């Protein structure tokens, strides 16, 4: 006997429905066919009486193949819909990627345009005022003025080059922390002294405020990176402030040092706060000065602050001013004392001192020799690393070697290594135009006593030498 109903619940439900309604049409249910094959059918039935006996008369229409076809169509439609959604997402992703690529191209184009402008502008000043210096009958006052302008343009050009190198090193992961003990107040005094002429030139007041007294301001941190971030922020503040003041300083709060740079400048729209830290970004403004620069300073600053374990933030109001804040962990030194400041006398006297200059570039060699021309030092020079080794072997009384790293035969690292095999006493100062952290570390590793990136700061070099000669 064939059990028609696959589900007993269907049997009871449909029988009660047929009896209640009297007639039903096309009720879909599952039923058993021959050999108990499960099928899908449409049941039409009527409740009737035959010979005074109630019964149900029904017809089942087998729609199994149709249902299978419908399920296949449904599955295909679902697959098509899923593919359509996938294609929509792909198209959306492609659109976003295209949008980002176009934005990136715009930023790169703006960057290249700015680079061209920012390099050509100081170069024009350097070349132009150099030509003016060569003219006859130029007064001493004008010569000094031209020289100051040339020097300022060189500093600006060097800043651009440093920014490009820094962002490249950050991208390559070649920037690392070098914490040292230093006096924070002395560092701020140095920064204040550096920016005072620029502020005075713009008729702005430069204010420096410190959160610690001098004999408590010796801390452990990467002073060069702190200085670089403050220099970027102060430089921007001076650039975008026409009247009023620029104030910078720090506070100690909850085991962190909070630095700040505040100005009364043009301000930054609030909807641009997130964008200003992106590389190559510059906020559009009707003020012409807002387009000065290559758009890397704040990106570099954010990366450096993050490396030091801090955060950088900004608050601003249009035409009222901007304040940048950044924090680093506060690590005071156990032996707190004021940093000693080395003063350089007006006339530098290195009488009795012998200095070996190892430099293969003719103009750099000429500059260094001219730099020491009034110091009474005995100067020996060579363009070869091998000759430097030979000279040191035959002149054991040499006091200092200014060792260029890139030389035509053997480099300064190898030359220093060889000199240190027979001479531990002579001071060796590495000098290089590469200016990467790895070069600095390698210089000390091979036996150098100090390291100077080019262009060499003559005042700092003389300070170092005075310390070494004591």
C-alpha positions as a printed Julia matrix, in Angstrom:
470×3 Matrix{Float64}:
   0.0    0.0     0.0
   1.41   3.37   -1.03
   1.46   6.08    1.62
   0.51   9.13   -0.44
   1.56  11.68    2.13
   5.24  12.39    2.69
   4.42  14.45    5.78
   1.69  13.24    8.13
   1.09  16.84    9.17
   0.16  17.67    5.56
  -2.39  14.82    5.53
  -4.22  16.05    8.61
  -4.03  19.72    7.57
  -5.33  19.26    4.04
  -8.12  16.8     4.97
  -9.45  19.28    7.54
  -9.21  22.1     4.98
 -11.08  20.13    2.3
 -13.84  19.2     4.73
 -14.11  22.79    5.93
 -14.08  24.45    2.48
 -15.88  21.76    0.52
 -13.65  22.41   -2.46
  -9.95  23.31   -2.81
  -7.84  23.99   -5.85
  -4.1   23.63   -6.51
  -2.84  22.99   -3.0
   0.9   22.39   -3.33
   2.34  19.52   -1.3
   4.86  16.71   -1.43
   3.58  13.19   -2.17
   4.95   9.71   -2.73
   4.76   8.19   -6.18
   5.74   4.79   -7.44
   8.66   3.19   -5.57
   8.19   5.91   -2.95
   9.76   8.55   -5.16
   9.12  11.96   -3.61
   7.28  14.27   -5.95
   5.64  17.69   -5.82
   2.04  18.01   -6.86
  -0.97  20.3    -7.03
  -4.02  18.87   -5.3
  -7.56  19.83   -6.31
 -10.23  18.03   -4.26
 -13.91  18.08   -3.31
 -15.72  16.75   -0.24
 -18.72  14.72   -1.51
 -21.15  12.01   -0.39
 -21.48   8.74   -2.3
 -24.21   6.3    -1.17
 -24.61   8.36    1.95
 -20.95   7.89    2.72
 -18.69  11.01    2.98
 -15.6   10.87    0.85
 -13.05  13.06   -0.8
 -12.55  13.06   -4.51
  -9.26  14.58   -5.62
  -6.86  14.98   -8.52
  -3.11  15.4    -8.14
  -1.18  17.13  -10.9
   2.52  16.24  -10.82
   4.62  19.45  -11.09
   7.93  17.96   -9.94
   9.81  18.79  -13.13
   8.35  22.28  -13.18
   9.4   22.87   -9.57
  12.89  21.6   -10.31
  13.06  23.93  -13.27
  11.81  26.82  -11.13
  14.41  26.02   -8.46
  17.12  25.95  -11.11
  15.91  29.28  -12.48
  15.77  30.67   -8.93
  19.28  29.43   -8.21
  20.5   30.92  -11.47
  18.79  34.24  -10.66
  20.34  34.25   -7.2
  23.75  33.56   -8.72
  23.2   36.33  -11.28
  22.1   38.71   -8.52
  25.17  37.78   -6.47
  27.37  38.37   -9.5
  25.65  41.68  -10.13
  26.28  42.72   -6.53
  29.88  41.63   -6.92
  30.2   43.59  -10.15
  28.63  46.61   -8.43
  31.19  46.35   -5.62
  34.01  45.92   -8.13
  32.79  48.95  -10.07
  32.5   50.9    -6.81
  36.03  49.86   -5.81
  37.33  50.75   -9.28
  35.6   54.13   -9.08
  37.1   54.79   -5.65
  40.53  53.63   -6.84
  40.23  55.87   -9.91
  39.18  58.76   -7.68
  42.13  58.15   -5.34
  44.51  57.84   -8.29
  43.22  61.1    -9.77
  43.56  62.79   -6.37
  47.05  61.35   -6.01
  47.96  62.62   -9.48
  46.66  66.07   -8.56
  48.69  66.05   -5.36
  51.81  64.86   -7.17
  51.34  67.47   -9.87
  50.88  70.17   -7.24
  53.92  68.82   -5.41
  56.11  68.91   -8.53
  54.88  72.41   -9.34
  55.65  73.53   -5.8
  59.05  71.81   -5.86
  59.9   73.58   -9.11
  58.77  76.91   -7.67
  60.42  76.44   -4.27
  63.76  75.39   -5.79
  63.86  77.91   -8.61
  62.91  80.85   -6.37
  65.9   80.63   -3.99
  68.18  79.61   -6.87
  67.13  82.77   -8.7
  68.06  84.8    -5.61
  71.37  82.98   -5.19
  72.4   83.35   -8.84
  71.07  86.9    -9.15
  72.77  88.33   -6.08
  75.96  86.39   -6.85
  76.07  88.22  -10.18
  75.48  91.51   -8.37
  78.4   90.79   -6.03
  80.7   90.49   -9.04
  79.83  93.95  -10.32
  82.47  96.69   -9.78
  82.01  99.5    -7.3
  79.61  97.55   -5.03
  79.66  99.14   -1.57
  80.48  97.08    1.52
  76.99  97.62    2.88
  75.43  96.27   -0.3
  77.87  93.34   -0.36
  76.83  92.37    3.15
  73.16  92.73    2.23
  73.62  90.55   -0.88
  75.53  87.94    1.13
  72.75  87.81    3.75
  70.16  87.28    1.03
  72.25  84.53   -0.6
  72.69  82.84    2.77
  68.94  83.0     3.52
  68.11  81.52    0.12
  70.63  78.72    0.66
  69.01  77.93    4.02
  65.58  77.79    2.36
  66.85  75.52   -0.39
  68.51  73.24    2.15
  65.23  73.01    4.08
  63.39  71.78    0.97
  66.06  69.18    0.26
  65.95  68.01    3.89
  62.15  67.63    3.74
  62.35  65.48    0.61
  65.1   63.32    2.15
  63.18  63.01    5.44
  59.92  61.9     3.84
  61.83  59.38    1.73
  63.61  57.98    4.81
  60.3   57.74    6.68
  58.71  55.82    3.79
  61.69  53.42    3.66
  61.66  52.92    7.44
  65.19  54.3     7.76
  64.38  56.74   10.56
  65.07  55.55   14.1
  65.08  57.15   17.54
  68.32  58.26   19.19
  67.45  59.37   22.73
  70.13  61.39   24.51
  70.43  63.49   27.64
  70.01  67.17   26.86
  68.76  70.4    28.38
  65.3   71.15   26.98
  65.4   74.83   27.92
  68.72  75.25   26.12
  67.18  73.65   23.04
  64.29  76.13   23.13
  66.74  79.01   23.58
  68.59  77.82   20.48
  65.35  77.64   18.47
  64.28  81.07   19.76
  67.61  82.56   18.72
  67.35  80.98   15.27
  63.83  82.31   14.49
  64.11  85.74   16.12
  65.57  87.47   13.0
  62.8   86.03   10.82
  60.1   87.17   13.27
  61.68  90.63   13.51
  61.79  90.89    9.71
  58.03  90.18    9.6
  57.3   92.61   12.46
  56.03  89.75   14.61
  56.65  89.12   18.29
  58.28  85.74   19.03
  57.56  84.42   22.52
  59.23  81.4    24.14
  57.74  79.89   27.32
  59.21  77.03   29.36
  57.5   74.68   31.76
  60.57  73.87   33.86
  63.3   75.94   35.46
  66.72  75.54   33.84
  68.29  73.23   36.45
  65.33  70.83   36.14
  64.96  70.77   32.37
  67.47  68.05   31.52
  65.56  65.16   29.94
  66.09  62.0    27.9
  64.62  62.17   24.4
  65.59  62.55   20.74
  66.5   66.23   20.75
  67.06  66.42   16.98
  63.55  65.16   16.22
  61.95  67.48   18.78
  63.88  70.36   17.23
  62.8   69.34   13.73
  59.11  69.22   14.66
  59.27  72.58   16.46
  61.17  74.12   13.54
  58.48  72.93   11.1
  55.63  74.27   13.24
  57.28  77.61   14.03
  58.31  78.1    10.4
  54.69  77.54    9.31
  53.39  79.86   12.02
  55.7   82.68   10.93
  54.89  82.07    7.29
  51.11  82.3     7.76
  50.99  85.12   10.32
  50.89  88.73    9.1
  50.34  90.58   12.38
  50.54  89.75   16.05
  52.76  87.06   17.57
  54.01  83.49   17.46
  54.4   81.75   20.81
  55.99  78.38   21.43
  56.9   76.4    24.52
  55.95  73.38   26.62
  54.1   72.23   29.75
  54.53  69.12   31.89
  51.25  67.23   32.4
  50.55  63.64   33.5
  54.04  62.31   32.73
  54.12  63.84   29.25
  55.67  66.96   27.79
  53.1   68.93   25.83
  54.74  71.25   23.31
  52.74  73.92   21.55
  53.14  76.52   18.81
  50.51  79.26   18.79
  50.02  82.05   16.27
  47.63  84.86   15.38
  47.66  83.97   11.69
  45.19  83.14    8.95
  43.78  80.02   10.61
  42.71  76.65    9.2
  39.11  75.58    8.39
  37.89  72.83   10.74
  36.97  70.54    7.83
  40.63  70.61    6.76
  42.11  69.46   10.09
  42.43  65.83    8.95
  43.95  66.76    5.59
  46.76  69.06    6.72
  48.85  66.14    7.99
  48.71  64.33    4.62
  51.84  64.65    2.5
  51.81  67.17   -0.37
  48.68  68.8     1.13
  48.36  72.55    1.38
  45.23  74.36    2.47
  43.89  76.64   -0.22
  43.5   80.2     0.97
  43.09  83.57   -0.6
  46.32  84.65    1.08
  49.18  84.16   -1.29
  51.63  82.98    1.36
  49.51  79.89    2.06
  50.8   78.31   -1.14
  54.44  78.61   -0.09
  56.23  75.33    0.59
  56.03  71.77   -0.69
  53.44  70.38    1.74
  55.67  67.9     3.61
  56.45  69.58    6.93
  53.32  68.56    8.85
  53.38  65.02    7.44
  56.99  64.65    8.57
  56.16  66.15   11.97
  53.27  63.74   12.53
  55.46  60.75   11.65
  58.27  61.9    13.96
  55.91  62.6    16.88
  54.34  59.16   16.44
  57.82  57.58   16.49
  58.55  59.34   19.79
  55.39  57.85   21.31
  53.24  60.98   21.18
  50.37  62.59   19.3
  49.96  65.81   17.38
  46.75  67.87   17.24
  45.55  71.25   16.06
  42.96  73.83   17.03
  42.24  76.85   14.88
  39.83  79.64   14.02
  39.8   81.44   10.69
  41.53  84.86   10.83
  42.2   84.46   14.56
  45.02  81.96   14.69
  46.14  78.36   15.06
  47.69  76.28   17.82
  49.5   73.02   17.2
  50.1   70.66   20.12
  52.26  67.57   20.31
  53.25  65.33   23.19
  56.14  63.03   24.05
  56.8   60.98   27.21
  58.48  62.98   29.99
  61.7   61.25   31.05
  63.71  63.51   33.36
  67.37  62.78   34.02
  68.36  61.6    37.47
  71.29  64.04   37.64
  69.52  67.3    36.89
  71.84  70.19   36.13
  71.98  73.02   33.61
  73.6   72.24   30.29
  76.93  73.93   29.83
  76.95  76.43   27.04
  80.12  76.88   25.08
  80.78  80.47   24.1
  82.95  81.2    21.1
  85.24  84.16   21.32
  85.23  86.71   18.55
  88.74  85.74   17.39
  89.25  81.98   17.21
  92.84  80.95   17.89
  93.95  77.4    17.13
  97.67  78.18   17.34
  99.74  75.02   17.7
  96.92  72.78   16.42
  97.25  70.7    13.26
  94.15  69.86   11.23
  94.07  67.38    8.35
  91.27  68.06    5.84
  90.34  65.02    3.72
  88.06  66.3     0.97
  87.94  65.43   -2.75
  85.56  68.19   -3.84
  87.58  71.24   -4.84
  85.03  73.88   -3.78
  84.38  72.21   -0.4
  88.13  71.92    0.21
  88.62  75.58   -0.66
  85.78  76.54    1.7
  87.22  74.6     4.64
  90.71  75.97    4.11
  89.29  79.49    3.92
  87.27  78.81    7.08
  90.45  78.07    9.04
  92.57  80.75    7.39
  92.3   83.19   10.32
  92.53  80.61   13.14
  96.36  80.15   13.08
  95.91  76.39   12.76
  98.35  74.34   10.65
  96.32  72.91    7.78
  97.19  69.77    5.8
  94.88  68.64    3.04
  94.42  65.65    0.75
  91.77  64.36   -1.64
  92.52  60.67   -1.05
  91.6   58.23    1.71
  94.84  56.28    1.19
  96.88  59.49    1.4
  95.04  60.36    4.63
  96.24  57.08    6.18
  99.82  57.75    5.01
  99.78  61.33    6.34
  98.48  60.23    9.74
 101.19  57.56    9.99
 103.89  60.13    9.3
 102.33  62.95   11.35
 101.34  61.5    14.73
 100.85  64.99   16.14
  97.79  65.74   13.99
  95.07  66.94   16.39
  91.94  66.59   14.23
  91.02  64.93   10.93
  88.02  66.28    9.02
  87.2   63.08    7.12
  84.92  63.17    4.09
  83.02  59.89    3.72
  82.79  59.75   -0.09
  86.29  59.63   -1.55
  87.62  58.49   -4.95
  89.76  55.55   -3.77
  88.7   54.16   -0.4
  85.85  55.77    1.53
  86.17  57.64    4.8
  84.87  54.68    6.82
  87.7   52.42    5.64
  90.28  55.18    6.02
  89.14  55.82    9.6
  89.25  52.1    10.41
  92.85  51.89    9.18
  93.92  55.04   11.07
  92.44  53.69   14.29
  94.67  50.61   14.04
  97.75  52.7    14.82
  96.32  55.98   16.18
  93.7   56.1    18.94
  94.47  59.66   20.02
  93.77  61.89   17.01
  90.18  63.15   16.87
  88.34  62.28   13.66
  85.22  64.14   12.59
  83.21  62.59    9.76
  81.67  64.94    7.21
  79.25  63.81    4.52
  76.55  65.05    2.16
  74.57  61.81    2.54
  73.14  62.84    5.96
  71.42  59.5     6.67
  71.15  58.06   10.18
  72.93  54.88    9.08
  75.99  56.93    8.02
  76.07  58.66   11.38
  75.9   55.36   13.25
  78.57  53.79   11.05
  80.84  56.83   11.55
  80.85  56.3    15.31
  81.16  52.53   14.87
  84.43  52.8    12.89
  85.97  55.19   15.41
  84.94  58.75   14.53
  84.57  61.15   17.45
  81.85  63.27   15.84
  79.75  63.62   12.71
  78.73  66.62   10.6
  76.23  66.54    7.71
  76.94  68.93    4.86
  76.58  71.85    4.53
  78.72  72.21    7.65
  77.6   74.68   10.28
  80.85  76.61   10.82
  79.84  78.0    14.22
  78.95  74.55   15.52
  82.16  73.1    14.07
  84.28  75.69   15.88
  82.39  75.0    19.11
  83.13  71.28   18.79
  86.78  71.92   18.03
  87.19  74.21   21.03
  85.81  71.44   23.23
  88.12  68.84   21.62
  91.19  71.09   22.0
  90.66  71.68   25.72
